[in-house]
Coordinates of C-alpha atoms and ligand atoms in Angstrom, one line a residue:
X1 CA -33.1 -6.6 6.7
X2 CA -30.2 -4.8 7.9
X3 CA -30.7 -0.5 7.4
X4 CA -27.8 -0.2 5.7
X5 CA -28.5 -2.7 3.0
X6 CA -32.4 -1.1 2.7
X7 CA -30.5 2.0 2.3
X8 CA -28.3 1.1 -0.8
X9 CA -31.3 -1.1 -3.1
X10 CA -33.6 2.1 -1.8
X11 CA -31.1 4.7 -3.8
X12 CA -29.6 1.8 -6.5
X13 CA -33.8 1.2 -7.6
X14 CA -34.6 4.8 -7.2
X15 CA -31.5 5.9 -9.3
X16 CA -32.4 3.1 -11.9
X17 CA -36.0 4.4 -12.0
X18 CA -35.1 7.6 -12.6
X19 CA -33.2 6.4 -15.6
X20 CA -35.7 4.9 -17.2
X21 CA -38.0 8.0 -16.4
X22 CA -35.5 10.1 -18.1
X23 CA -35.7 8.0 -21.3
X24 CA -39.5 7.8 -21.5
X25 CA -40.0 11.1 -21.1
X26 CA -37.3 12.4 -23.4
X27 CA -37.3 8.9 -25.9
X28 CA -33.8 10.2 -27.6
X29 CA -32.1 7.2 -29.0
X30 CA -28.5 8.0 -29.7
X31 CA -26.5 7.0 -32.2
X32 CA -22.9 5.8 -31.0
X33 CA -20.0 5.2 -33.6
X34 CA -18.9 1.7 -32.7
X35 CA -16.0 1.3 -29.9
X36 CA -13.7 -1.3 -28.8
X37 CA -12.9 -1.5 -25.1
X38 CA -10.0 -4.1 -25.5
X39 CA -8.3 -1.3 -27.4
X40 CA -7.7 1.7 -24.8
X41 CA -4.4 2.5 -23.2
X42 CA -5.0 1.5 -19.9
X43 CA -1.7 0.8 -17.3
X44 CA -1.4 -0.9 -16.0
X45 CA -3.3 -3.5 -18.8
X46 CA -6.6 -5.3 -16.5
X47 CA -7.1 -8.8 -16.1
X48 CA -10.1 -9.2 -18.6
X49 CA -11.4 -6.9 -21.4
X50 CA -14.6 -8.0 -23.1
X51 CA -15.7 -5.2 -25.2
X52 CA -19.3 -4.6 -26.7
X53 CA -18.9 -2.0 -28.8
X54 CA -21.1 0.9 -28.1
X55 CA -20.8 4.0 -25.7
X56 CA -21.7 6.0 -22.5
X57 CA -22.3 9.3 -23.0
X58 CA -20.7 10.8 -20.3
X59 CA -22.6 14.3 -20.0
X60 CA -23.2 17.1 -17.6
X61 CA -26.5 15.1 -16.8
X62 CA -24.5 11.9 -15.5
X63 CA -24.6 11.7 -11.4
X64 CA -22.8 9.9 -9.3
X65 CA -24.1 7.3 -6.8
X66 CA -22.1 5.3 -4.4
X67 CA -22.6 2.7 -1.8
X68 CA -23.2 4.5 1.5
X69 CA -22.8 1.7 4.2
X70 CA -19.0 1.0 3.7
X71 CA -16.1 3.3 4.4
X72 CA -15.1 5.4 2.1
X73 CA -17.4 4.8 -1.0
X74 CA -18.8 8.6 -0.9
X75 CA -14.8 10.0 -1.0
X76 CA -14.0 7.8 -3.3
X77 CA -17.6 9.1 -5.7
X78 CA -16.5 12.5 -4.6
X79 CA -12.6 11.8 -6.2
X80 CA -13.9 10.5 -9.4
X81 CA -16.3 13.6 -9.3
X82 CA -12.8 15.7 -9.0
X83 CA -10.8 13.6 -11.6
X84 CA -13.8 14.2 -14.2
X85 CA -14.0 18.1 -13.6
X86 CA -10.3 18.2 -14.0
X87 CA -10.2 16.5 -17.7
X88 CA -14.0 17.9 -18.9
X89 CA -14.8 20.5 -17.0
X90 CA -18.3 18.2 -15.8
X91 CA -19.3 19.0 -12.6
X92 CA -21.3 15.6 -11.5
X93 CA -22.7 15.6 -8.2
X94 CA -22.5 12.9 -6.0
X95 CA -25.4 11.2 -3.9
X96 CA -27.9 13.9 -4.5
X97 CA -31.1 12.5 -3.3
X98 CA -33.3 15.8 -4.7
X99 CA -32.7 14.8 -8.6
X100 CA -35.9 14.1 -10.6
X101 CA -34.9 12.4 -13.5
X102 CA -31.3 10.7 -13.9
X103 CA -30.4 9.5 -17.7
X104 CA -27.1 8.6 -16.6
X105 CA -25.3 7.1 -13.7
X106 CA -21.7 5.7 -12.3
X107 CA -22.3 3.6 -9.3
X108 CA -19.4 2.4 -7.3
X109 CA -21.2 -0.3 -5.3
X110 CA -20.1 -2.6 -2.2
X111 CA -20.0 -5.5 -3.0
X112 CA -19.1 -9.4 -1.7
X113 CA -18.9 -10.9 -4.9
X114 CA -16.6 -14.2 -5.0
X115 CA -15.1 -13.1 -8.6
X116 CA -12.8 -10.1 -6.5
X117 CA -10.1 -12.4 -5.3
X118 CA -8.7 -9.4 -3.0
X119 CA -9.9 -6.1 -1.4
X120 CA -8.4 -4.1 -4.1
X121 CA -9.7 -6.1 -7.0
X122 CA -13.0 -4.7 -9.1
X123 CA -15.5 -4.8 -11.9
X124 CA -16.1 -2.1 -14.2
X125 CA -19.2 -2.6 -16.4
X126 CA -19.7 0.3 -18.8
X127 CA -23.7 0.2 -20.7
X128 CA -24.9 3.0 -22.2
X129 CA -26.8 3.7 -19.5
X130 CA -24.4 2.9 -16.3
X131 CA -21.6 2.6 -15.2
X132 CA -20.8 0.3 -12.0
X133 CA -17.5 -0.2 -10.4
X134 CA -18.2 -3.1 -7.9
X135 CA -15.5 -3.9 -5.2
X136 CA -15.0 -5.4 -1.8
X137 CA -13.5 -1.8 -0.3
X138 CA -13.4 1.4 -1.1
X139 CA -9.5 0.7 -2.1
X140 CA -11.2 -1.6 -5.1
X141 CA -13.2 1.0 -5.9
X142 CA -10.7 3.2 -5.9
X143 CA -8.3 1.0 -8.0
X144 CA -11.7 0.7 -10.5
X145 CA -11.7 5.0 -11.0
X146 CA -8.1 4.8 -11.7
X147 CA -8.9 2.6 -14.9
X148 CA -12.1 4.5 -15.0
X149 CA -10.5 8.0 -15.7
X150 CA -7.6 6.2 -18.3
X151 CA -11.0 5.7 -20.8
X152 CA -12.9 9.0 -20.6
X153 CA -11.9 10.7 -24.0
X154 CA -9.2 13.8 -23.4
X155 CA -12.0 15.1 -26.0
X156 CA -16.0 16.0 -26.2
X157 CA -17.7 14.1 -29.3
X158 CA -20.4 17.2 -30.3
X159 CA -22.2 15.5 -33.0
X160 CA -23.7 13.0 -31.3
X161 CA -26.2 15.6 -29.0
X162 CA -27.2 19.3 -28.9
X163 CA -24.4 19.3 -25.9
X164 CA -20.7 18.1 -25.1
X165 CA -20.7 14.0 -24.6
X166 CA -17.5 12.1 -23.5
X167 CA -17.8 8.7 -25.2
X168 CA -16.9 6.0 -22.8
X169 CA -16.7 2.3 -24.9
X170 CA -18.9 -0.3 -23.2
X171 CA -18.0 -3.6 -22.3
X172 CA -16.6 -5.4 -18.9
X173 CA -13.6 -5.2 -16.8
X174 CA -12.2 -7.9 -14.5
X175 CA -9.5 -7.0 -13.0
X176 CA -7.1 -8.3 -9.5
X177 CA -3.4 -6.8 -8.9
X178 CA -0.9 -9.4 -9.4
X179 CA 1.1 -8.2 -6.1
X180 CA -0.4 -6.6 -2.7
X181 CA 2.9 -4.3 -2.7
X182 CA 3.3 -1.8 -5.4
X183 CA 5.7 0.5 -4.6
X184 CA 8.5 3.6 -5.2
X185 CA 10.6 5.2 -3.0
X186 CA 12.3 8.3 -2.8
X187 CA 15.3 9.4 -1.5
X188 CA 14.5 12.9 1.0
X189 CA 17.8 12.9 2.5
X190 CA 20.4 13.2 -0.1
X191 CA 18.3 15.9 -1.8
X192 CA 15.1 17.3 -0.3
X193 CA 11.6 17.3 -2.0
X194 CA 8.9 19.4 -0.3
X195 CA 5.6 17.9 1.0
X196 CA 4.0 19.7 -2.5
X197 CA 6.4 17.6 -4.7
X198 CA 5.4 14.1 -2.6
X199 CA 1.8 15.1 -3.3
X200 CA 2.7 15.6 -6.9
X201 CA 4.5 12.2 -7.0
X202 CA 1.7 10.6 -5.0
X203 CA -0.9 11.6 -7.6
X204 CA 0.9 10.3 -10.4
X205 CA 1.6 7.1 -8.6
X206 CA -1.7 6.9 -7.4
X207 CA -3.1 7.1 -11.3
X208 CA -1.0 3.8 -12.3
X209 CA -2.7 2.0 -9.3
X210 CA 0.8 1.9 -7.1
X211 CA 0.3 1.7 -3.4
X212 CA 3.2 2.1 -1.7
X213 CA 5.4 5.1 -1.1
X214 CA 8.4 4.1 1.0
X215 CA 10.2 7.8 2.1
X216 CA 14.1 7.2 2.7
X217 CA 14.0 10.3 5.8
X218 CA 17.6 9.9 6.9
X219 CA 20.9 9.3 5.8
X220 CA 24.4 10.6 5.9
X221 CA 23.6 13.5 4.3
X222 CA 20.4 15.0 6.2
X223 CA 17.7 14.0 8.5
X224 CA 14.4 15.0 7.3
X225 CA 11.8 14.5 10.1
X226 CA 10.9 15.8 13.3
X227 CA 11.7 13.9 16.5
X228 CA 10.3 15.9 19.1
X229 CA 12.5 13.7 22.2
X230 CA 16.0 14.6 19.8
X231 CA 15.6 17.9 18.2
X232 CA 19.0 18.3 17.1
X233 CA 18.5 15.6 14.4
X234 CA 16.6 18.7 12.5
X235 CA 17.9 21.4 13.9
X236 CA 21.7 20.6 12.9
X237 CA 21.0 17.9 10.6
X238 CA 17.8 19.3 8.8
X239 CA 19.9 22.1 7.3
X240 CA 22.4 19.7 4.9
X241 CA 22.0 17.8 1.7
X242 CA 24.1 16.7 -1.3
X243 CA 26.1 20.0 -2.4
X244 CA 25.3 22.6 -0.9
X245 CA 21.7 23.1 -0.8
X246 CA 19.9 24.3 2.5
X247 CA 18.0 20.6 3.5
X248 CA 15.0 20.8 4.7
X249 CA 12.6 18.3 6.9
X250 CA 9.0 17.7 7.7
X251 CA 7.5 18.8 11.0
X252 CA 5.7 15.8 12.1
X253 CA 2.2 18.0 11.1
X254 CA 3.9 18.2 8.0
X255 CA 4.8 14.2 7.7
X256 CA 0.9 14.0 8.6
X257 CA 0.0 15.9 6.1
X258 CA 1.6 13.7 3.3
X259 CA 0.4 10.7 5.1
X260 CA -3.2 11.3 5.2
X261 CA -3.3 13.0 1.4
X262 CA -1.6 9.2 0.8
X263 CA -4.2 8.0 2.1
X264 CA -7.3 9.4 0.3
X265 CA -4.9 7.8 -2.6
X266 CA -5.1 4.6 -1.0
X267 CA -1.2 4.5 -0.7
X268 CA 1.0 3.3 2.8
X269 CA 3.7 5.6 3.3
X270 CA 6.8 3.3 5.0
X271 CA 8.8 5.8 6.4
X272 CA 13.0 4.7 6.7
X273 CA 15.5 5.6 9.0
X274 CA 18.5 4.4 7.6
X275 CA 21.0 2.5 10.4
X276 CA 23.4 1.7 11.3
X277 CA 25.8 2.9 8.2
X278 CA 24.0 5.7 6.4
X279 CA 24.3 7.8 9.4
X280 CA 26.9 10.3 9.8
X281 CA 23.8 13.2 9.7
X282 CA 22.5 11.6 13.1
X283 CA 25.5 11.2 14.7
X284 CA 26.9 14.8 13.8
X285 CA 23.5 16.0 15.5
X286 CA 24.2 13.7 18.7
X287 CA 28.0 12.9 18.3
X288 CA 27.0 9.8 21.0
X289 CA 25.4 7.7 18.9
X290 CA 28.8 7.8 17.0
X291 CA 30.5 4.2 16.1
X292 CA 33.4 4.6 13.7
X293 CA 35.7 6.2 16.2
X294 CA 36.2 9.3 13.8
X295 CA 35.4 13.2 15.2
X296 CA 31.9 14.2 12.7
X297 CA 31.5 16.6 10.1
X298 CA 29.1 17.5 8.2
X299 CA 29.1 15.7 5.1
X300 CA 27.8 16.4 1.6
X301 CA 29.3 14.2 -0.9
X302 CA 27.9 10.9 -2.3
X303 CA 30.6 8.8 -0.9
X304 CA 28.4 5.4 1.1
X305 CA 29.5 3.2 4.0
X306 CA 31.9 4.9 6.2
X307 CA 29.5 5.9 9.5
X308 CA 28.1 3.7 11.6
X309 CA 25.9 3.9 15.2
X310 CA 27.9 2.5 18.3
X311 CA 25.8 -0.7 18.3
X312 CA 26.8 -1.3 21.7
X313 CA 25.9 1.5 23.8
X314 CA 22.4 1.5 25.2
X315 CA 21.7 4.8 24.3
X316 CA 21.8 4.1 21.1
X317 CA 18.9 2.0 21.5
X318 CA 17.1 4.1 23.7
X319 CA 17.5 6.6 20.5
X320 CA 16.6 4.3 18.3
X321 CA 13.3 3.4 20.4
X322 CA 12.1 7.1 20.9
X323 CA 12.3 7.3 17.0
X324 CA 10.8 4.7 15.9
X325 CA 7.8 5.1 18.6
X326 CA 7.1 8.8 17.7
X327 CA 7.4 8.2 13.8
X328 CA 4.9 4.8 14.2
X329 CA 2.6 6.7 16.3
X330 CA 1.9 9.2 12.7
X331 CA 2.3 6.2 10.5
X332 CA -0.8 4.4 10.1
X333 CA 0.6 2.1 7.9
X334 CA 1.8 -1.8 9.3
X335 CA 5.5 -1.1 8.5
X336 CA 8.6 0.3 9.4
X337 CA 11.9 0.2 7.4
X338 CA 15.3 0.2 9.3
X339 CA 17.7 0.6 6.0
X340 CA 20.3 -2.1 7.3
X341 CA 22.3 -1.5 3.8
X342 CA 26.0 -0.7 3.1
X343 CA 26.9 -0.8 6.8
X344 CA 30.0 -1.1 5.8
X345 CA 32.1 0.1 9.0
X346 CA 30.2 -2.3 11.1
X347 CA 32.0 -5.7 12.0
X348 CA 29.5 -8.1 11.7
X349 CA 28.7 -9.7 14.5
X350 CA 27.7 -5.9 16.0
X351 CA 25.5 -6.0 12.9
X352 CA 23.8 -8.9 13.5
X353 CA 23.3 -8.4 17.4
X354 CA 22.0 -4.9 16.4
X355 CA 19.2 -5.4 13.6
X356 CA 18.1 -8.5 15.9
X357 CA 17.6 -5.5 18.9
X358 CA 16.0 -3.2 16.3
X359 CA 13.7 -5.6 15.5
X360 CA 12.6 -6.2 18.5
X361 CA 12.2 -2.0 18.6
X362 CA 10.2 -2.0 15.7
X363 CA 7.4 -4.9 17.1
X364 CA 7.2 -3.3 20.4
X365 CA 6.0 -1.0 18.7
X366 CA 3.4 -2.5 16.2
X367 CA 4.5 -2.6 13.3
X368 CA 6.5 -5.2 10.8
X369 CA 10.1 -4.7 9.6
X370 CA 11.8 -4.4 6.4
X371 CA 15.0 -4.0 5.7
X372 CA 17.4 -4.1 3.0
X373 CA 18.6 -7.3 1.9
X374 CA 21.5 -7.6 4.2
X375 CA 19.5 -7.9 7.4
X376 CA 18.7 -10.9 6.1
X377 CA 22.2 -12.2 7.9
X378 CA 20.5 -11.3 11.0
X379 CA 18.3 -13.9 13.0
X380 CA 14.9 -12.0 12.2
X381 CA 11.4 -14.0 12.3
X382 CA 9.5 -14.4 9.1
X383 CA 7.3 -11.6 9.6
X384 CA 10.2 -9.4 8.8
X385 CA 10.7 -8.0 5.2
X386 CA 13.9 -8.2 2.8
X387 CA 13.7 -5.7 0.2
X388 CA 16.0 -7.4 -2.4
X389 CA 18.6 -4.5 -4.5
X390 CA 21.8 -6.5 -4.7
X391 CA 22.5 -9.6 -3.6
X392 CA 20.7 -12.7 -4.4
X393 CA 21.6 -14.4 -1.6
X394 CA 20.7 -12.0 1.0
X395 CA 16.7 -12.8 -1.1
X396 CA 17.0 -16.5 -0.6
X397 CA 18.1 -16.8 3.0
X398 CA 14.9 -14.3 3.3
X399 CA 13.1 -17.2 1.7
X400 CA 14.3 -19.7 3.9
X401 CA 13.2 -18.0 6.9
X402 CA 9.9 -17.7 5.9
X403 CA 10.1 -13.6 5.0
X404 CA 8.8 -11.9 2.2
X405 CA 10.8 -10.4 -0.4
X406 CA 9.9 -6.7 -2.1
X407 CA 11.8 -7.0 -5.3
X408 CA 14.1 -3.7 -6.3
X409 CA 17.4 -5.2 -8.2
X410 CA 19.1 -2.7 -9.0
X411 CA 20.1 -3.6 -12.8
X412 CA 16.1 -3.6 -13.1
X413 CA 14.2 -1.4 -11.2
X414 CA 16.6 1.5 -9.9
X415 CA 15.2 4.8 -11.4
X416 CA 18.3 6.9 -10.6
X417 CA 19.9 4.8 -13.2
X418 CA 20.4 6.4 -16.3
X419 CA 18.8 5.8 -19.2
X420 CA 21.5 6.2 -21.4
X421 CA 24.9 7.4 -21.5
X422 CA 23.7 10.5 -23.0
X423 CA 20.5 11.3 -20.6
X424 CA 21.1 13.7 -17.9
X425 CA 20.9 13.2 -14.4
X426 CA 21.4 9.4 -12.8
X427 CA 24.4 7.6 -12.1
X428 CA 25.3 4.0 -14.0
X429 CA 27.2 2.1 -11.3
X430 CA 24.1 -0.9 -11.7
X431 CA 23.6 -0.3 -15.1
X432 CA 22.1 1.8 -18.3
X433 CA 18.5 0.7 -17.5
X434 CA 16.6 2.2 -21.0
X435 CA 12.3 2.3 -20.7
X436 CA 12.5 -1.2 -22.4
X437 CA 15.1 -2.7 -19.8
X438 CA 13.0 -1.3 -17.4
X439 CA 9.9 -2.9 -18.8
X440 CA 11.5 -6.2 -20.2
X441 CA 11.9 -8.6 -16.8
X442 CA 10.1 -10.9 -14.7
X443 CA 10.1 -10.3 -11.2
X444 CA 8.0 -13.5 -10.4
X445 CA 11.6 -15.4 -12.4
X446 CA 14.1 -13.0 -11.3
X447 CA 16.0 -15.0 -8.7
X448 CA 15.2 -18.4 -9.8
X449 CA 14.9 -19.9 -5.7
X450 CA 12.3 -17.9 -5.3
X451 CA 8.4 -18.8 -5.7
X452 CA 5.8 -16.3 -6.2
X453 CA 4.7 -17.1 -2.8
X454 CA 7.9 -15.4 -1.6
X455 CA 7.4 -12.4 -3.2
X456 CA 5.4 -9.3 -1.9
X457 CA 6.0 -7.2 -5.1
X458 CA 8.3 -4.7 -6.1
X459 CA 9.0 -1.4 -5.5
X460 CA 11.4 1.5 -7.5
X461 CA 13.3 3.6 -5.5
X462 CA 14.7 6.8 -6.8
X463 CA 18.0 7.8 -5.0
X464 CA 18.6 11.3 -5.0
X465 CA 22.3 11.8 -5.4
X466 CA 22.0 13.7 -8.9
X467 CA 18.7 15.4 -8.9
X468 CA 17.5 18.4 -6.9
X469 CA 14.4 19.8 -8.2
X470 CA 11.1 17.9 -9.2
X471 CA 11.4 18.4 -12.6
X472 CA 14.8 16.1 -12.6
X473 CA 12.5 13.5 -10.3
X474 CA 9.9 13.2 -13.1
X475 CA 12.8 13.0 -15.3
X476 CA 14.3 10.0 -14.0
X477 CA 11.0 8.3 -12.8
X478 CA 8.7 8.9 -15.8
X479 CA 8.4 7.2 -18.1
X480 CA 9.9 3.9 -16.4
X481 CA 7.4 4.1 -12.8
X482 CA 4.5 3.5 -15.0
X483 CA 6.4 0.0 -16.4
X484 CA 6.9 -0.7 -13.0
X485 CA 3.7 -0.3 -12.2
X486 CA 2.4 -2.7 -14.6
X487 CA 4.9 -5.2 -13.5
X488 CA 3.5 -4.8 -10.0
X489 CA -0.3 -4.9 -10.9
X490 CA -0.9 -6.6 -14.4
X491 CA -0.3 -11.2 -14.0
X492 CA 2.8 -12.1 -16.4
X493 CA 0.7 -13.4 -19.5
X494 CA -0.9 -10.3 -20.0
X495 CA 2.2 -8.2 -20.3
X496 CA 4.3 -7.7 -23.3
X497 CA 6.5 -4.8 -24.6
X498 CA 5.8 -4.1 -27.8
X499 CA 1.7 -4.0 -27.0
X500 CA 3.0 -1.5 -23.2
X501 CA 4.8 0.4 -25.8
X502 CA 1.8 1.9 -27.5
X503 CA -0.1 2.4 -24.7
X504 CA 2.7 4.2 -22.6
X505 CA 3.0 6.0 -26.1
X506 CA -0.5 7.5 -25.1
X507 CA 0.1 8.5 -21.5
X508 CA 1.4 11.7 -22.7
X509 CA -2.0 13.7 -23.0
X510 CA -2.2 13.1 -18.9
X511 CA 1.7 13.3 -18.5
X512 CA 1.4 16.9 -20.4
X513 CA -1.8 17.6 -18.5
X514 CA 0.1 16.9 -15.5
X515 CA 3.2 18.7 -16.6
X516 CA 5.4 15.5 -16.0
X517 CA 8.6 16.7 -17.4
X518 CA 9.2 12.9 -18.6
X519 CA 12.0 11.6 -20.5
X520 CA 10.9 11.5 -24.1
X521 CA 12.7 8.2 -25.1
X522 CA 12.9 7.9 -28.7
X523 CA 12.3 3.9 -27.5
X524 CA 8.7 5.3 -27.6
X525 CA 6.7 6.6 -30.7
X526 CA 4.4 9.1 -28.4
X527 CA 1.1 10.2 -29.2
X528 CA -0.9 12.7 -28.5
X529 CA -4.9 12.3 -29.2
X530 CA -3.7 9.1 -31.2
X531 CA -1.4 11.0 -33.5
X532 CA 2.2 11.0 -33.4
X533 CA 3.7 13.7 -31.4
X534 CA 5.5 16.6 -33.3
X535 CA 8.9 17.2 -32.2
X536 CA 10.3 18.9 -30.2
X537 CA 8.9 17.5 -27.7
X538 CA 9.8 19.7 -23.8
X539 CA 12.3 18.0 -21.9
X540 CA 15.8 17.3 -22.5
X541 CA 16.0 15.8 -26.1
X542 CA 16.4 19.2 -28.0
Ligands
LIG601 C1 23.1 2.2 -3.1 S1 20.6 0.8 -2.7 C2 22.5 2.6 -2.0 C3 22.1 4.0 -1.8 C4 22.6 4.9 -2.9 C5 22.3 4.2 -4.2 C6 22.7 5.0 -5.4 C7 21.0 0.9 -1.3 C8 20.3 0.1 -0.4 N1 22.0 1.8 -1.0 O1 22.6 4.5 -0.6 O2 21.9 6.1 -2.9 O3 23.1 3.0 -4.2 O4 22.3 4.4 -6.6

């Protein structure tokens, strides 16, 4: 028998004798109220809920145990040991070999089981006296303690022992993500956000199981990473943003940074560098790149589509290749977004000849392209991604050559779109999009040529036009991101709005934890703790 295997039943039988030592010797039966598992407000909602009725006492007694052969089990124990200190205060240790007795114990165990149908699918069974999250990966695992922190209590029970017990209902979870590509984006480069806000976001995200975090890092307004082989790109074009704010970028330590804490959230960054339109801030840094004939200034408006690169001078390629090599060498991720949208000064033949060059760019080196919808005119192979915002079209010739699509129609899933005509901060130009709107469509049905097999998933890009500080970004974002993310994660027949509504109603004990400065949509009858939430509520209703 293999070591490692010997390793895990040697720990899994020693941690399930120690239970049962802990109960002989101590022979305390407790008495549970009865729960129902089916009824928690988890997002996004699992595959399968069976429910039997009684409890786990989480307690400061419980350990943690993971598997120990596969990568990444023992961070992911030690970020469920993190999540429960940070709502109860527990501090459970994780593979401590020296305990005695053990009553209690959450296992997250490797597994090949042929019920997960991908690497980020799991099992959660909850008994009184374990709870096991089994998964292919650590990434299942780590999808399984999202749903597991959702159903510990925001409060202690104290009457059912001497000491504080978290009552966690028992039953079974099945659960598989509907699409491989969850995703948000966020617009860096008309308004800055600072690697502590992307960490913020990235938490959040993280918490409704998304998995993608697509950074738009250039555009006409600013460039927001370091190219070490251009450095003017920061040095003049760092410094400008929408208004008149002072811009900012990320050193590529900085970029790393992001990238790895993304990571330990099991979350791909896909960094963008918007071309060829979207690209004044680049050219006003290196005036050569320059294609619409015009002398550069600075620009700070919101205006779209008037710069373009010279798509036919060869240093605009060589450019183009020394950025894309040094930002794919820190992105461990398979992708790499080109923009390609609103290139509106570009005639399009010069299009056409420059995403196919680009494309070629981006494979040499390693990684896959997406683009937004337009480069779809181009003559890209199938391995290249159209990320769908506007024009149907665009999607199905994506189809037809055998791409993928990653849905983001604008009407739908754009969260700089304003709520309301009375909610701050957003523009309109797709549409109102309220938290039902948001909710309320089917992204395996949206454009009717296309089969679920074409679809990747979808993503929700926040544009950054109107909103400077991350309190305006949760504004806009939450609470429509979490819809999103149960359009990405949970199979069409087990969503419906009016059963989303009341869980999303109970988000806000982790939204308030979290100080999420969400938009309190009177759409939504929020609770806290299961009550209804006395007014006023923070935020911008008052
Ligand atoms: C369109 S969507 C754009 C962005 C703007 C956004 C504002 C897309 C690919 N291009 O440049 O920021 O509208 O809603």
């Amino acid at each position: 028998m293999k070591k490692v295997v010997l390793l895990k039943i040697v720990l899994l039988s020693a941690a399930l004798i120690a239970i049962s030592c802990g109960e002989n010797k101590k022979k305390i039966i407790l008495n549970f109220p009865v729960t129902n598992l089916e009824l928690e407000h988890i997002i996004p909602k699992p595959s399968k809920i069976i429910a039997t009725n009684s409890a786990f006492g989480l307690d400061h007694t419980t350990v943690i145990y993971t598997s120990q052969a596969s990568n990444g089990f023992k961070e992911v124990g030690d970020f469920l040991s993190e999540s429960i200190k940070e709502k109860t205060a527990l501090e459970l240790s994780v593979n401590d070999t020296n305990l005695e007795t053990v009553d209690r114990i959450i296992y997250l165990n490797q597994t090949e089981s042929a019920e997960l149908e991908t690497t980020e699918s799991y099992q959660l069974y909850i008994s009184k006296d374990s709870i096991i999250i089994n998964a292919k990966s650590a990434e299942g695992a780590f999808r399984g303690v999202q749903t597991l922190r959702q159903i510990i209590p925001n409060k202690s029970n104290d009457t059912i022992t001497t000491h504080k017990m978290w009552l966690v209902p028992t039953g079974k979870i099945i659960d598989n993500p509907n699409f491989e590509y969850r995703g948000a984006m966020l617009d860096v480069a008309r308004h800055f956000f600072s690697v502590a806000d992307v960490k913020k976001y990235i938490d959040l995200l993280a918490y409704y199981k998304i998995n993608k975090l697509h950074l738009h890092l250039s555009d006409d307004q600013g460039w927001r990473i370091e190219i070490k082989s251009w450095p003017l790109l920061t040095a003049v074009s760092g410094k400008t943003e929408v208004g008149s704010g002072e811009g900012g970028f990320y050193t590529q330590e900085e970029y790393k940074d992001i990238v790895a804490y993304a990571a330990k959230h099991y979350m791909t960054i896909i960094p963008e560098i918007d071309m060829p339109g979207h690209t004044n801030a680049a050219s006003f840094a290196y005036p050569i790149l320059n294609g619409n004939g015009k002398t550069l200034k600075p620009y700070t408006g919101t205006r779209v589509g008037f710069s373009t690169f010279d798509t036919n001078k060869d240093t605009v390629y060589a450019f183009i290749d020394d950025v894309v090599r040094e930002i794919s060498a820190i992105t461990p991720g398979p992708y790499f977004h080109i923009g390609g949208d609103e290139s509106h000064v570009t005639k399009k033949k010069d299009y056409i000849y420059f995403v196919d060059k680009v494309e070629k760019i981006v494979q040499k080196h390693g990684k896959q392209m997406i683009g937004w919808d337009e480069i779809m005119q181009a003559n890209v192979d199938s391995s290249t991604i159209a990320q769908h915002w506007s024009t149907a079209a665009n999607a199905i010739e994506g189809a037809r050559k055998g791409s993928k699509i990653i849905l983001s129609p604008a009407k739908k899933a754009y969260l700089d779109m304003q709520y309301d005509s009375l909610s701050k901060h957003g523009l309109h130009w797709a549409a109102y999009i309220p938290v039902d709107s948001a909710y309320n469509w089917i992204p395996e049905k949206f454009i009717k040529e296309l089969q679920k097999e074409n679809i990747l998933g979808i993503e929700a890009p926040l544009w950054s036009e109107t909103i400077t500080t991350m309190a305006e970004l949760e504004y806009l974002a939450f609470p429509r991101i979490i819809g999103y993310a149960e359009l990405g994660w949970t199979i069409e027949e087990n969503r419906n709005w009016e059963d989303f509504k009341v869980r999303l109603a109970n988000q806000t004990p982790y939204l308030e934890k979290m100080n999420v400065n969400y938009y309190p949509t009177t759409l939504i009858d929020w609770k806290v703790n299961g009550v209804e939430k006395t007014m006023p509520l923070k935020g911008y209703r008052q």
